[in-house]
Amino acid sequence: MDDAFTLLRQAVELLPEDAVAENGVTVGDVLEDIERQEWEMVLGLLIEIADIHPVTVHFWELLAEAARQMMLDRSRRWCEWRAWEVQHGTVRATLSLSEAEGGGRQSAFHGDGRLRPLWDIGNRTAGGERDLNIATLWVEFAEELGPGETADVRLAPLSPEQWRHLKVGDVITMHEGRPSGGTATVIETMPPRT
């Protein structure tokens, strides 16, 4: 197994020379940081570039392993998440959690892909009953989400094909028990890229 630094160099080689992040960071900037051995910064810049420029599952796997070796657990999970999105697509939504007083969850949860709630996305069983679907949840731009709070989230469905009917503007419901844990409005659907 290659070391983290070699893995990061390999990931840079998978990008076109003209790839640029939203904040203007270029592949050339990343190469300069490699020369300075700013490894954690290199990882972050590669993630930023990949947020704009389509990359492969292999790219994300290289970054995930590099992050694991550097003991950057949240970054590792994010890179693994993004590799999954390339293979299966994703649903982004704005989630509003129910208030604790209204029967919602009583405490915040970590937003790094560990929570796997059930979702009412409109599917029905053969008998016409409501059919709930599982999707792991990643909160964007926040480490956790608590009762009564709202944030944009990314959903990784256990059975992605059952979510393909969703479109922007659809409202779905999160369930962790009764009553529902919150509602989410779909803001983007992305198909697999493989």
Short mmCIF file of N, CA, C and O in Angstrom, two decimals, residues 3 7 11 13 16 25 36 45 57 68-69 80-81 87 89 95 103 107 112 128 133 144 146 159 162 173 193-194:
data_model
loop_
_atom_site.label_atom_id
_atom_site.label_comp_id
_atom_site.label_asym_id
_atom_site.label_seq_id
_atom_site.Cartn_x
_atom_site.Cartn_y
_atom_site.Cartn_z
N ASP A 3 2.00 5.15 0.61
CA ASP A 3 1.78 6.05 1.74
C ASP A 3 0.85 7.19 1.31
O ASP A 3 0.58 7.38 0.12
N LEU A 7 -0.33 8.65 -2.44
CA LEU A 7 -1.74 8.59 -2.85
C LEU A 7 -2.25 9.96 -3.30
O LEU A 7 -2.97 10.07 -4.29
N ALA A 11 -3.66 11.09 -6.96
CA ALA A 11 -4.96 11.73 -7.17
C ALA A 11 -4.81 12.98 -8.04
O ALA A 11 -5.63 13.22 -8.93
N GLU A 13 -2.70 13.46 -10.35
CA GLU A 13 -2.48 13.01 -11.73
C GLU A 13 -3.77 12.63 -12.44
O GLU A 13 -3.81 12.60 -13.67
N PRO A 16 -7.43 16.89 -14.77
CA PRO A 16 -6.88 17.65 -15.90
C PRO A 16 -6.12 18.88 -15.38
O PRO A 16 -6.46 19.41 -14.31
N VAL A 25 -8.75 27.85 -6.75
CA VAL A 25 -7.59 27.00 -6.54
C VAL A 25 -7.41 26.11 -7.76
O VAL A 25 -8.37 25.50 -8.25
N ARG A 36 5.71 21.82 -0.85
CA ARG A 36 5.91 22.32 0.53
C ARG A 36 5.53 21.28 1.58
O ARG A 36 5.63 21.54 2.77
N LEU A 45 -7.64 20.79 -0.64
CA LEU A 45 -7.73 21.43 -1.96
C LEU A 45 -8.22 20.45 -3.02
O LEU A 45 -9.01 20.82 -3.90
N VAL A 57 -14.51 7.26 -9.03
CA VAL A 57 -14.52 6.58 -7.74
C VAL A 57 -13.08 6.37 -7.26
O VAL A 57 -12.77 6.56 -6.08
N ARG A 68 -7.31 8.38 5.80
CA ARG A 68 -7.21 7.35 6.85
C ARG A 68 -5.80 7.28 7.41
O ARG A 68 -5.60 7.27 8.62
N GLN A 69 -4.81 7.30 6.52
CA GLN A 69 -3.42 7.23 6.97
C GLN A 69 -3.02 8.47 7.77
O GLN A 69 -2.19 8.38 8.66
N GLU A 80 -15.17 8.71 1.29
CA GLU A 80 -15.90 7.46 1.05
C GLU A 80 -17.33 7.77 0.60
O GLU A 80 -17.87 7.12 -0.29
N TRP A 81 -17.94 8.77 1.24
CA TRP A 81 -19.31 9.19 0.88
C TRP A 81 -19.35 9.62 -0.58
O TRP A 81 -20.22 9.24 -1.34
N GLN A 87 -20.94 6.45 -7.69
CA GLN A 87 -21.48 5.17 -8.14
C GLN A 87 -23.00 5.13 -8.15
O GLN A 87 -23.59 4.49 -9.02
N GLY A 89 -25.29 8.01 -7.30
CA GLY A 89 -26.04 9.26 -7.33
C GLY A 89 -26.38 9.72 -5.92
O GLY A 89 -26.03 9.05 -4.95
N LEU A 95 -33.38 19.96 5.10
CA LEU A 95 -34.05 19.23 6.17
C LEU A 95 -34.34 20.15 7.34
O LEU A 95 -33.44 20.85 7.82
N GLY A 103 -42.21 16.18 20.00
CA GLY A 103 -42.02 14.74 19.86
C GLY A 103 -40.85 14.36 18.99
O GLY A 103 -40.63 13.18 18.74
N SER A 107 -31.92 15.36 21.11
CA SER A 107 -30.55 15.87 21.07
C SER A 107 -30.06 15.92 19.63
O SER A 107 -30.65 15.34 18.73
N ASP A 112 -22.13 13.44 10.03
CA ASP A 112 -21.11 12.88 9.15
C ASP A 112 -21.42 11.48 8.64
O ASP A 112 -20.55 10.63 8.56
N GLY A 128 -50.63 -1.37 -0.93
CA GLY A 128 -51.02 0.03 -0.86
C GLY A 128 -50.62 0.75 0.41
O GLY A 128 -50.92 1.93 0.58
N ASN A 133 -38.26 4.01 3.35
CA ASN A 133 -36.97 3.65 2.77
C ASN A 133 -35.84 4.22 3.62
O ASN A 133 -35.95 5.31 4.16
N GLU A 144 -23.05 18.90 13.26
CA GLU A 144 -24.21 18.24 13.84
C GLU A 144 -25.46 19.05 13.57
O GLU A 144 -25.39 20.21 13.16
N GLY A 146 -29.44 19.69 15.37
CA GLY A 146 -30.24 19.45 16.56
C GLY A 146 -31.71 19.74 16.35
O GLY A 146 -32.13 20.25 15.31
N SER A 159 -31.30 1.70 -1.06
CA SER A 159 -31.74 1.18 -2.37
C SER A 159 -31.96 2.38 -3.30
O SER A 159 -33.08 2.85 -3.47
N GLN A 162 -34.96 3.01 -5.74
CA GLN A 162 -36.29 3.35 -5.22
C GLN A 162 -36.48 4.85 -5.03
O GLN A 162 -37.59 5.30 -4.76
N THR A 173 -40.39 12.92 4.19
CA THR A 173 -40.46 12.96 5.65
C THR A 173 -39.48 11.98 6.27
O THR A 173 -39.42 10.81 5.86
N ARG A 193 -22.51 8.66 -11.83
CA ARG A 193 -21.62 9.16 -12.87
C ARG A 193 -20.75 8.06 -13.46
O ARG A 193 -19.82 8.35 -14.18
N THR A 194 -21.01 6.81 -13.10
CA THR A 194 -20.16 5.74 -13.63
C THR A 194 -20.83 5.10 -14.83
O THR A 194 -22.02 5.18 -15.00
#
